[in-house]
Amino acid sequence: MGSPDQVKNEAPIPKQSPLRPSMVGNEVVTCQDKMHQYPRVNLTRHEMRRCMFKQKKNSRFYKKLNAQHAQGCISGMFFLVLSNGKSSHTLRFNEDLFFIYLLPPIIFNAGFQVKKKQCFQNFITIMLCGVVGVFISAFIIVAGSRWFFPRLGFLGLTARDHLAAGAIFSSNDTVCTLQVLRQDETPLLYSLVFGEVVVNDATSVVLFNAIQKMDSTRLNSMKTLRIIGDFFYLFLASTALGITTGLVIAYILKTLYFVRHSSSREISLMVLMAYLSYMLAELLELSGILTVFFCGILMSHYAWHNVTESSRITTRYVFAMMPYVAETFIFLYVGMDALDIEKWKTSKLRCLVF
């Protein structure tokens, strides 16, 4: 690689415009000619498939995800053979391990790496899509489940079960959408989708926690208002705790002498205080996801600028490495768990396999 000045002065590679005519045989075919040849719906569907296939082919995310799933499946098959077909589930997964050790670094890095200027410029739009959209989706899912499930024979579900299902399924996953979009080409759309993803997931978790506090199986107007009140309390309190923790970390790094000019102490303090914000929110029965997310935003905006240059470089790599390890562990577990014999025996598909 050349020097930074040489890399900076290199001319960008020109991209071929989609409106530029192309040669087919000896004829020049433009986009206008193609649009006359195909119906609009078919052309749109064809272009979307082409763009998605091209993005998947060139995306490192899909290569990494597929490799990790494949490695997990191969490991599961290996342990399945060693156990004589009894079980491949040697990696015992519990929710405490996931929520205490694997989830916090992923959420924190999402807040630490977020493009703050673009997200806060579209803050109202993101909140409308992430918060109001969750309530609309949850209402539709709850209404549909209360009407459809009894006709399928599911008669034992309570009102809290329907509300919990609505809160869970209202959380959408737009990982594929973010991989298709390019941040440098569509910065506005990318920031809207990314911000909506984070707010949507956090809102669903907070709404689910508020629903779990219901002490009765019947639902009325007063209990509905109480759920909404608990939701806003958890949402605002978790956000305030994350902001406060981020500001406290920035103040400590700026004022305390024994922390300054020591990279090991600065990095250790940032990691420990970020993790402390998550654990403190869980102890107070708030949303740790929302707290650590806003803590990451405040730390990247204030605390990160109060450390030395070596600490800035190190924290960037450390905070990116920790979620990568956590995601790899999760993908490996999913691949191994796919071949767990016990789960296949208890599922309704066991008649197709055994």
mmCIF file of C-alpha atoms in Angstrom:
data_model
loop_
_atom_site.group_PDB
_atom_site.id
_atom_site.type_symbol
_atom_site.label_atom_id
_atom_site.label_comp_id
_atom_site.label_asym_id
_atom_site.label_seq_id
_atom_site.Cartn_x
_atom_site.Cartn_y
_atom_site.Cartn_z
ATOM 1 C CA MET A 1 0.000 0.000 0.000
ATOM 2 C CA GLY A 2 1.184 3.543 -0.700
ATOM 3 C CA SER A 3 1.394 6.465 1.612
ATOM 4 C CA PRO A 4 -1.805 8.167 2.857
ATOM 5 C CA ASP A 5 -1.124 11.121 0.543
ATOM 6 C CA GLN A 6 -0.881 8.843 -2.469
ATOM 7 C CA VAL A 7 -4.066 7.007 -1.528
ATOM 8 C CA LYS A 8 -5.862 10.292 -0.995
ATOM 9 C CA ASN A 9 -4.739 11.731 -4.336
ATOM 10 C CA GLU A 10 -5.770 8.694 -6.352
ATOM 11 C CA ALA A 11 -8.628 9.461 -8.699
ATOM 12 C CA PRO A 12 -11.804 7.483 -7.955
ATOM 13 C CA ILE A 13 -12.764 4.800 -10.411
ATOM 14 C CA PRO A 14 -15.638 6.096 -12.515
ATOM 15 C CA LYS A 15 -18.825 4.107 -12.224
ATOM 16 C CA GLN A 16 -20.846 3.277 -15.275
ATOM 17 C CA SER A 17 -24.139 5.081 -15.175
ATOM 18 C CA PRO A 18 -27.223 2.864 -15.410
ATOM 19 C CA LEU A 19 -28.572 5.277 -18.048
ATOM 20 C CA ARG A 20 -25.528 4.897 -20.314
ATOM 21 C CA PRO A 21 -26.301 2.949 -23.512
ATOM 22 C CA SER A 22 -24.866 -0.566 -23.870
ATOM 23 C CA MET A 23 -23.866 -2.541 -26.971
ATOM 24 C CA VAL A 24 -25.846 -5.651 -27.913
ATOM 25 C CA GLY A 25 -24.375 -7.036 -31.102
ATOM 26 C CA ASN A 26 -24.057 -4.069 -33.452
ATOM 27 C CA GLU A 27 -26.937 -2.131 -31.928
ATOM 28 C CA VAL A 28 -27.011 0.375 -29.145
ATOM 29 C CA VAL A 29 -29.630 -0.478 -26.515
ATOM 30 C CA THR A 30 -30.605 2.148 -23.958
ATOM 31 C CA CYS A 31 -32.621 1.857 -20.767
ATOM 32 C CA GLN A 32 -35.583 3.434 -22.561
ATOM 33 C CA ASP A 33 -35.545 0.592 -25.115
ATOM 34 C CA LYS A 34 -35.446 -1.996 -22.328
ATOM 35 C CA MET A 35 -38.400 -0.405 -20.597
ATOM 36 C CA HIS A 36 -40.412 -0.689 -23.812
ATOM 37 C CA GLN A 37 -39.489 -4.354 -24.134
ATOM 38 C CA TYR A 38 -40.549 -5.461 -20.646
ATOM 39 C CA PRO A 39 -43.521 -4.627 -18.445
ATOM 40 C CA ARG A 40 -42.726 -2.262 -15.614
ATOM 41 C CA VAL A 41 -43.410 -4.810 -12.877
ATOM 42 C CA ASN A 42 -41.224 -7.487 -14.415
ATOM 43 C CA LEU A 43 -38.408 -5.019 -15.056
ATOM 44 C CA THR A 44 -38.521 -3.750 -11.480
ATOM 45 C CA ARG A 45 -38.514 -7.269 -10.089
ATOM 46 C CA HIS A 46 -35.659 -8.261 -12.369
ATOM 47 C CA GLU A 47 -33.550 -5.263 -11.367
ATOM 48 C CA MET A 48 -34.189 -5.859 -7.668
ATOM 49 C CA ARG A 49 -33.136 -9.496 -7.962
ATOM 50 C CA ARG A 50 -30.039 -8.528 -9.925
ATOM 51 C CA CYS A 51 -28.990 -5.892 -7.399
ATOM 52 C CA MET A 52 -29.603 -8.188 -4.442
ATOM 53 C CA PHE A 53 -27.691 -11.060 -6.053
ATOM 54 C CA LYS A 54 -24.805 -8.773 -6.925
ATOM 55 C CA GLN A 55 -24.708 -7.335 -3.424
ATOM 56 C CA LYS A 56 -24.845 -10.784 -1.833
ATOM 57 C CA LYS A 57 -22.087 -12.007 -4.105
ATOM 58 C CA ASN A 58 -19.764 -9.147 -3.176
ATOM 59 C CA SER A 59 -20.769 -8.777 0.479
ATOM 60 C CA ARG A 60 -18.371 -9.990 3.122
ATOM 61 C CA PHE A 61 -21.258 -10.223 5.562
ATOM 62 C CA TYR A 62 -22.921 -13.065 3.685
ATOM 63 C CA LYS A 63 -19.619 -14.894 3.237
ATOM 64 C CA LYS A 64 -18.880 -14.602 6.943
ATOM 65 C CA LEU A 65 -22.399 -15.604 7.988
ATOM 66 C CA ASN A 66 -22.523 -18.612 5.670
ATOM 67 C CA ALA A 67 -19.050 -19.748 6.720
ATOM 68 C CA GLN A 68 -19.952 -19.554 10.406
ATOM 69 C CA HIS A 69 -23.233 -21.405 9.923
ATOM 70 C CA ALA A 70 -21.467 -24.040 7.834
ATOM 71 C CA GLN A 71 -18.777 -24.427 10.473
ATOM 72 C CA GLY A 72 -21.442 -24.838 13.138
ATOM 73 C CA CYS A 73 -23.305 -27.457 11.082
ATOM 74 C CA ILE A 74 -20.084 -29.368 10.407
ATOM 75 C CA SER A 75 -19.229 -29.277 14.109
ATOM 76 C CA GLY A 76 -22.741 -30.478 14.929
ATOM 77 C CA MET A 77 -22.428 -33.376 12.491
ATOM 78 C CA PHE A 78 -19.039 -34.261 13.983
ATOM 79 C CA PHE A 79 -20.403 -34.432 17.533
ATOM 80 C CA LEU A 80 -23.495 -36.236 16.249
ATOM 81 C CA VAL A 81 -21.334 -38.991 14.795
ATOM 82 C CA LEU A 82 -19.243 -39.239 17.974
ATOM 83 C CA SER A 83 -22.370 -39.593 20.111
ATOM 84 C CA ASN A 84 -23.793 -42.359 17.855
ATOM 85 C CA GLY A 85 -26.685 -40.206 16.723
ATOM 86 C CA LYS A 86 -27.883 -39.309 20.215
ATOM 87 C CA SER A 87 -27.214 -35.609 20.427
ATOM 88 C CA SER A 88 -25.089 -32.902 18.878
ATOM 89 C CA HIS A 89 -25.967 -30.350 21.552
ATOM 90 C CA THR A 90 -22.661 -30.286 23.410
ATOM 91 C CA LEU A 91 -22.749 -26.502 23.622
ATOM 92 C CA ARG A 92 -25.342 -25.794 26.292
ATOM 93 C CA PHE A 93 -26.819 -22.378 25.624
ATOM 94 C CA ASN A 94 -28.648 -20.470 28.337
ATOM 95 C CA GLU A 95 -30.279 -17.094 28.158
ATOM 96 C CA ASP A 96 -28.168 -15.648 30.971
ATOM 97 C CA LEU A 97 -25.029 -16.214 28.903
ATOM 98 C CA PHE A 98 -26.648 -14.514 25.927
ATOM 99 C CA PHE A 99 -28.151 -11.499 27.697
ATOM 100 C CA ILE A 100 -25.242 -10.846 30.075
ATOM 101 C CA TYR A 101 -22.160 -11.544 27.966
ATOM 102 C CA LEU A 102 -23.057 -11.738 24.255
ATOM 103 C CA LEU A 103 -25.742 -9.096 23.709
ATOM 104 C CA PRO A 104 -24.200 -6.022 25.458
ATOM 105 C CA PRO A 105 -21.098 -5.683 23.218
ATOM 106 C CA ILE A 106 -23.231 -6.010 20.072
ATOM 107 C CA ILE A 107 -25.671 -3.281 21.112
ATOM 108 C CA PHE A 108 -22.941 -1.047 22.505
ATOM 109 C CA ASN A 109 -20.916 -1.174 19.294
ATOM 110 C CA ALA A 110 -24.052 -0.337 17.292
ATOM 111 C CA GLY A 111 -24.401 2.869 19.308
ATOM 112 C CA PHE A 112 -20.672 3.583 19.318
ATOM 113 C CA GLN A 113 -20.347 3.281 15.527
ATOM 114 C CA VAL A 114 -23.612 5.016 14.606
ATOM 115 C CA LYS A 115 -23.490 8.061 12.334
ATOM 116 C CA LYS A 116 -24.773 10.543 14.872
ATOM 117 C CA LYS A 117 -25.226 13.525 12.566
ATOM 118 C CA GLN A 118 -27.443 11.703 10.076
ATOM 119 C CA CYS A 119 -29.449 9.868 12.728
ATOM 120 C CA PHE A 120 -30.193 12.939 14.839
ATOM 121 C CA GLN A 121 -31.080 15.018 11.784
ATOM 122 C CA ASN A 122 -33.821 12.451 11.094
ATOM 123 C CA PHE A 123 -34.579 11.728 14.745
ATOM 124 C CA ILE A 124 -38.325 12.395 14.501
ATOM 125 C CA THR A 125 -38.727 10.174 11.442
ATOM 126 C CA ILE A 126 -36.746 7.376 13.063
ATOM 127 C CA MET A 127 -38.795 7.571 16.255
ATOM 128 C CA LEU A 128 -42.051 7.532 14.308
ATOM 129 C CA CYS A 129 -40.992 4.434 12.390
ATOM 130 C CA GLY A 130 -39.370 2.709 15.358
ATOM 131 C CA VAL A 131 -41.832 3.497 18.156
ATOM 132 C CA VAL A 132 -45.175 4.245 16.527
ATOM 133 C CA GLY A 133 -44.542 1.549 13.928
ATOM 134 C CA VAL A 134 -44.056 -1.046 16.672
ATOM 135 C CA PHE A 135 -47.385 -0.150 18.280
ATOM 136 C CA ILE A 136 -49.191 -0.348 14.937
ATOM 137 C CA SER A 137 -47.602 -3.700 14.091
ATOM 138 C CA ALA A 138 -48.282 -5.068 17.570
ATOM 139 C CA PHE A 139 -51.939 -3.993 17.399
ATOM 140 C CA ILE A 140 -52.432 -5.694 14.028
ATOM 141 C CA ILE A 141 -50.715 -8.887 15.202
ATOM 142 C CA VAL A 142 -52.699 -9.011 18.451
ATOM 143 C CA ALA A 143 -56.006 -8.450 16.644
ATOM 144 C CA GLY A 144 -55.146 -11.076 14.043
ATOM 145 C CA SER A 145 -54.021 -13.653 16.616
ATOM 146 C CA ARG A 146 -57.145 -13.205 18.749
ATOM 147 C CA TRP A 147 -59.288 -13.789 15.670
ATOM 148 C CA PHE A 148 -57.246 -16.491 13.929
ATOM 149 C CA PHE A 149 -55.755 -18.662 16.689
ATOM 150 C CA PRO A 150 -59.091 -19.885 18.146
ATOM 151 C CA ARG A 151 -60.076 -21.108 14.684
ATOM 152 C CA LEU A 152 -56.896 -23.192 14.615
ATOM 153 C CA GLY A 153 -57.656 -24.797 17.962
ATOM 154 C CA PHE A 154 -55.382 -22.667 20.170
ATOM 155 C CA LEU A 155 -57.880 -21.924 22.930
ATOM 156 C CA GLY A 156 -55.599 -21.702 25.970
ATOM 157 C CA LEU A 157 -53.945 -18.379 25.167
ATOM 158 C CA THR A 158 -54.592 -15.465 27.498
ATOM 159 C CA ALA A 159 -54.683 -11.768 26.700
ATOM 160 C CA ARG A 160 -51.130 -11.396 27.961
ATOM 161 C CA ASP A 161 -49.996 -14.173 25.618
ATOM 162 C CA HIS A 162 -51.497 -12.378 22.619
ATOM 163 C CA LEU A 163 -49.907 -9.085 23.654
ATOM 164 C CA ALA A 164 -46.536 -10.746 24.180
ATOM 165 C CA ALA A 165 -46.742 -12.333 20.732
ATOM 166 C CA GLY A 166 -47.568 -8.941 19.234
ATOM 167 C CA ALA A 167 -44.575 -7.328 20.940
ATOM 168 C CA ILE A 168 -42.222 -10.100 19.812
ATOM 169 C CA PHE A 169 -43.290 -10.305 16.179
ATOM 170 C CA SER A 170 -43.454 -6.528 15.742
ATOM 171 C CA SER A 171 -39.652 -6.476 15.911
ATOM 172 C CA ASN A 172 -38.459 -6.772 12.313
ATOM 173 C CA ASP A 173 -35.015 -7.786 11.077
ATOM 174 C CA THR A 174 -33.600 -5.618 8.287
ATOM 175 C CA VAL A 175 -30.074 -7.033 8.160
ATOM 176 C CA CYS A 176 -30.531 -8.022 4.519
ATOM 177 C CA THR A 177 -31.874 -4.554 3.725
ATOM 178 C CA LEU A 178 -28.816 -2.904 5.254
ATOM 179 C CA GLN A 179 -26.555 -5.192 3.243
ATOM 180 C CA VAL A 180 -28.300 -4.311 -0.027
ATOM 181 C CA LEU A 181 -28.107 -0.572 0.684
ATOM 182 C CA ARG A 182 -24.814 1.272 0.415
ATOM 183 C CA GLN A 183 -24.118 3.936 2.997
ATOM 184 C CA ASP A 184 -22.044 6.083 0.640
ATOM 185 C CA GLU A 185 -24.646 6.012 -2.161
ATOM 186 C CA THR A 186 -27.864 6.345 -0.130
ATOM 187 C CA PRO A 187 -26.827 7.905 3.208
ATOM 188 C CA LEU A 188 -30.298 9.194 4.085
ATOM 189 C CA LEU A 189 -32.090 5.898 3.452
ATOM 190 C CA TYR A 190 -29.340 3.933 5.179
ATOM 191 C CA SER A 191 -29.468 6.118 8.300
ATOM 192 C CA LEU A 192 -33.266 5.852 8.437
ATOM 193 C CA VAL A 193 -33.225 2.064 8.147
ATOM 194 C CA PHE A 194 -30.373 1.641 10.625
ATOM 195 C CA GLY A 195 -31.919 3.978 13.188
ATOM 196 C CA GLU A 196 -35.301 2.322 12.800
ATOM 197 C CA VAL A 197 -33.727 -1.111 13.348
ATOM 198 C CA VAL A 198 -32.157 -0.144 16.669
ATOM 199 C CA VAL A 199 -35.164 1.795 17.963
ATOM 200 C CA ASN A 200 -37.542 -0.927 16.767
ATOM 201 C CA ASP A 201 -35.692 -3.702 18.593
ATOM 202 C CA ALA A 202 -35.339 -1.668 21.775
ATOM 203 C CA THR A 203 -39.000 -0.644 21.672
ATOM 204 C CA SER A 204 -40.124 -4.250 21.230
ATOM 205 C CA VAL A 205 -38.053 -5.375 24.209
ATOM 206 C CA VAL A 206 -39.334 -2.544 26.400
ATOM 207 C CA LEU A 207 -42.932 -3.215 25.349
ATOM 208 C CA PHE A 208 -42.502 -6.924 26.064
ATOM 209 C CA ASN A 209 -41.141 -6.169 29.545
ATOM 210 C CA ALA A 210 -44.080 -3.860 30.211
ATOM 211 C CA ILE A 211 -46.528 -6.583 29.142
ATOM 212 C CA GLN A 212 -44.869 -9.142 31.408
ATOM 213 C CA LYS A 213 -45.750 -6.965 34.406
ATOM 214 C CA MET A 214 -49.454 -7.619 33.860
ATOM 215 C CA ASP A 215 -50.899 -9.420 36.893
ATOM 216 C CA SER A 216 -54.091 -10.566 35.209
ATOM 217 C CA THR A 217 -55.101 -12.486 32.119
ATOM 218 C CA ARG A 218 -57.978 -10.167 31.185
ATOM 219 C CA LEU A 219 -57.418 -6.887 29.384
ATOM 220 C CA ASN A 220 -59.370 -3.659 29.842
ATOM 221 C CA SER A 221 -58.849 0.028 29.200
ATOM 222 C CA MET A 222 -57.142 0.722 32.528
ATOM 223 C CA LYS A 223 -54.633 -2.068 32.060
ATOM 224 C CA THR A 224 -53.962 -0.918 28.519
ATOM 225 C CA LEU A 225 -53.158 2.559 29.792
ATOM 226 C CA ARG A 226 -50.956 1.031 32.473
ATOM 227 C CA ILE A 227 -49.011 -0.927 29.846
ATOM 228 C CA ILE A 228 -48.489 2.257 27.828
ATOM 229 C CA GLY A 229 -47.417 4.110 30.968
ATOM 230 C CA ASP A 230 -44.953 1.370 31.922
ATOM 231 C CA PHE A 231 -43.584 1.434 28.393
ATOM 232 C CA PHE A 232 -42.861 5.160 28.415
ATOM 233 C CA TYR A 233 -41.392 4.907 31.906
ATOM 234 C CA LEU A 234 -39.007 2.118 30.870
ATOM 235 C CA PHE A 235 -38.143 3.864 27.613
ATOM 236 C CA LEU A 236 -37.417 7.282 29.121
ATOM 237 C CA ALA A 237 -35.717 5.967 32.260
ATOM 238 C CA SER A 238 -33.441 3.633 30.283
ATOM 239 C CA THR A 239 -32.527 6.420 27.878
ATOM 240 C CA ALA A 240 -31.783 8.820 30.742
ATOM 241 C CA LEU A 241 -29.624 6.227 32.485
ATOM 242 C CA GLY A 242 -27.602 5.601 29.331
ATOM 243 C CA ILE A 243 -27.081 9.320 28.720
ATOM 244 C CA THR A 244 -26.091 9.907 32.351
ATOM 245 C CA THR A 245 -23.604 7.039 32.330
ATOM 246 C CA GLY A 246 -22.020 8.279 29.107
ATOM 247 C CA LEU A 247 -21.621 11.802 30.490
ATOM 248 C CA VAL A 248 -20.150 10.494 33.757
ATOM 249 C CA ILE A 249 -17.555 8.459 31.847
ATOM 250 C CA ALA A 250 -16.605 11.507 29.772
ATOM 251 C CA TYR A 251 -16.252 13.627 32.924
ATOM 252 C CA ILE A 252 -14.075 11.028 34.660
ATOM 253 C CA LEU A 253 -11.777 10.661 31.666
ATOM 254 C CA LYS A 254 -11.391 14.423 31.393
ATOM 255 C CA THR A 255 -10.821 15.366 35.040
ATOM 256 C CA LEU A 256 -9.208 12.486 36.950
ATOM 257 C CA TYR A 257 -5.429 12.642 36.752
ATOM 258 C CA PHE A 258 -4.664 8.974 37.475
ATOM 259 C CA VAL A 259 -6.722 7.922 34.444
ATOM 260 C CA ARG A 260 -5.366 10.416 31.927
ATOM 261 C CA HIS A 261 -2.315 9.613 29.799
ATOM 262 C CA SER A 262 -2.609 5.894 30.544
ATOM 263 C CA SER A 263 -4.040 3.928 27.641
ATOM 264 C CA SER A 264 -4.637 0.760 29.629
ATOM 265 C CA ARG A 265 -6.610 2.610 32.309
ATOM 266 C CA GLU A 266 -8.587 4.647 29.796
ATOM 267 C CA ILE A 267 -9.603 1.607 27.763
ATOM 268 C CA SER A 268 -10.399 -0.447 30.859
ATOM 269 C CA LEU A 269 -12.552 2.334 32.288
ATOM 270 C CA MET A 270 -14.508 2.752 29.045
ATOM 271 C CA VAL A 271 -15.193 -0.983 28.738
ATOM 272 C CA LEU A 272 -16.114 -1.474 32.393
ATOM 273 C CA MET A 273 -18.342 1.602 32.616
ATOM 274 C CA ALA A 274 -20.175 0.642 29.434
ATOM 275 C CA TYR A 275 -20.816 -2.820 30.840
ATOM 276 C CA LEU A 276 -21.790 -1.271 34.182
ATOM 277 C CA SER A 277 -24.513 0.775 32.485
ATOM 278 C CA TYR A 278 -26.083 -2.411 31.109
ATOM 279 C CA MET A 279 -25.919 -4.273 34.426
ATOM 280 C CA LEU A 280 -27.234 -1.261 36.336
ATOM 281 C CA ALA A 281 -30.235 -1.051 34.018
ATOM 282 C CA GLU A 282 -30.966 -4.744 34.519
ATOM 283 C CA LEU A 283 -30.712 -4.399 38.299
ATOM 284 C CA LEU A 284 -33.169 -1.483 38.186
ATOM 285 C CA GLU A 285 -35.493 -3.570 35.942
ATOM 286 C CA LEU A 286 -35.032 -1.183 33.029
ATOM 287 C CA SER A 287 -34.052 -1.921 29.438
ATOM 288 C CA GLY A 288 -30.345 -2.715 29.325
ATOM 289 C CA ILE A 289 -30.402 -2.690 25.516
ATOM 290 C CA LEU A 290 -31.627 0.894 25.327
ATOM 291 C CA THR A 291 -29.296 2.015 28.119
ATOM 292 C CA VAL A 292 -26.106 0.583 26.643
ATOM 293 C CA PHE A 293 -27.050 1.850 23.172
ATOM 294 C CA PHE A 294 -27.340 5.481 24.286
ATOM 295 C CA CYS A 295 -24.286 5.026 26.477
ATOM 296 C CA GLY A 296 -22.350 4.030 23.352
ATOM 297 C CA ILE A 297 -23.588 7.123 21.498
ATOM 298 C CA LEU A 298 -22.550 9.467 24.323
ATOM 299 C CA MET A 299 -19.190 7.755 24.760
ATOM 300 C CA SER A 300 -18.342 8.069 21.073
ATOM 301 C CA HIS A 301 -19.330 11.744 21.088
ATOM 302 C CA TYR A 302 -17.731 12.899 24.355
ATOM 303 C CA ALA A 303 -15.622 10.287 26.150
ATOM 304 C CA TRP A 304 -13.767 9.115 23.043
ATOM 305 C CA HIS A 305 -12.391 12.623 22.462
ATOM 306 C CA ASN A 306 -11.042 12.839 26.030
ATOM 307 C CA VAL A 307 -8.570 9.956 25.689
ATOM 308 C CA THR A 308 -5.151 9.760 24.070
ATOM 309 C CA GLU A 309 -4.630 9.032 20.396
ATOM 310 C CA SER A 310 -3.425 5.494 21.062
ATOM 311 C CA SER A 311 -6.516 4.812 23.190
ATOM 312 C CA ARG A 312 -8.783 6.080 20.407
ATOM 313 C CA ILE A 313 -7.276 3.681 17.900
ATOM 314 C CA THR A 314 -7.347 0.772 20.345
ATOM 315 C CA THR A 315 -10.933 1.329 21.435
ATOM 316 C CA ARG A 316 -12.094 1.369 17.831
ATOM 317 C CA TYR A 317 -10.609 -2.074 17.279
ATOM 318 C CA VAL A 318 -11.618 -3.450 20.678
ATOM 319 C CA PHE A 319 -15.245 -2.340 20.407
ATOM 320 C CA ALA A 320 -15.418 -3.796 16.880
ATOM 321 C CA MET A 321 -13.724 -7.056 17.909
ATOM 322 C CA MET A 322 -15.990 -7.801 20.874
ATOM 323 C CA PRO A 323 -19.299 -7.905 18.924
ATOM 324 C CA TYR A 324 -17.609 -9.879 16.154
ATOM 325 C CA VAL A 325 -16.631 -12.585 18.651
ATOM 326 C CA ALA A 326 -20.127 -12.555 20.165
ATOM 327 C CA GLU A 327 -21.828 -12.809 16.764
ATOM 328 C CA THR A 328 -19.483 -15.612 15.709
ATOM 329 C CA PHE A 329 -20.329 -17.559 18.848
ATOM 330 C CA ILE A 330 -24.054 -17.090 18.209
ATOM 331 C CA PHE A 331 -23.778 -18.192 14.575
ATOM 332 C CA LEU A 332 -21.758 -21.256 15.563
ATOM 333 C CA TYR A 333 -24.323 -22.168 18.167
ATOM 334 C CA VAL A 334 -27.194 -21.813 15.688
ATOM 335 C CA GLY A 335 -25.376 -24.075 13.237
ATOM 336 C CA MET A 336 -24.740 -26.727 15.883
ATOM 337 C CA ASP A 337 -28.217 -26.427 17.350
ATOM 338 C CA ALA A 338 -29.779 -27.075 13.935
ATOM 339 C CA LEU A 339 -28.687 -30.733 14.238
ATOM 340 C CA ASP A 340 -29.822 -31.266 17.812
ATOM 341 C CA ILE A 341 -31.702 -34.574 17.836
ATOM 342 C CA GLU A 342 -33.745 -33.743 20.917
ATOM 343 C CA LYS A 343 -35.262 -30.652 19.317
ATOM 344 C CA TRP A 344 -36.129 -32.537 16.133
ATOM 345 C CA LYS A 345 -37.869 -35.260 18.163
ATOM 346 C CA THR A 346 -40.046 -32.754 20.023
ATOM 347 C CA SER A 347 -41.028 -30.840 16.870
ATOM 348 C CA LYS A 348 -43.973 -31.568 14.597
ATOM 349 C CA LEU A 349 -41.533 -32.389 11.786
ATOM 350 C CA ARG A 350 -40.273 -35.506 13.562
ATOM 351 C CA CYS A 351 -42.541 -37.701 11.441
ATOM 352 C CA LEU A 352 -40.701 -36.495 8.344
ATOM 353 C CA VAL A 353 -37.274 -37.350 9.767
ATOM 354 C CA PHE A 354 -37.717 -40.244 12.203
#
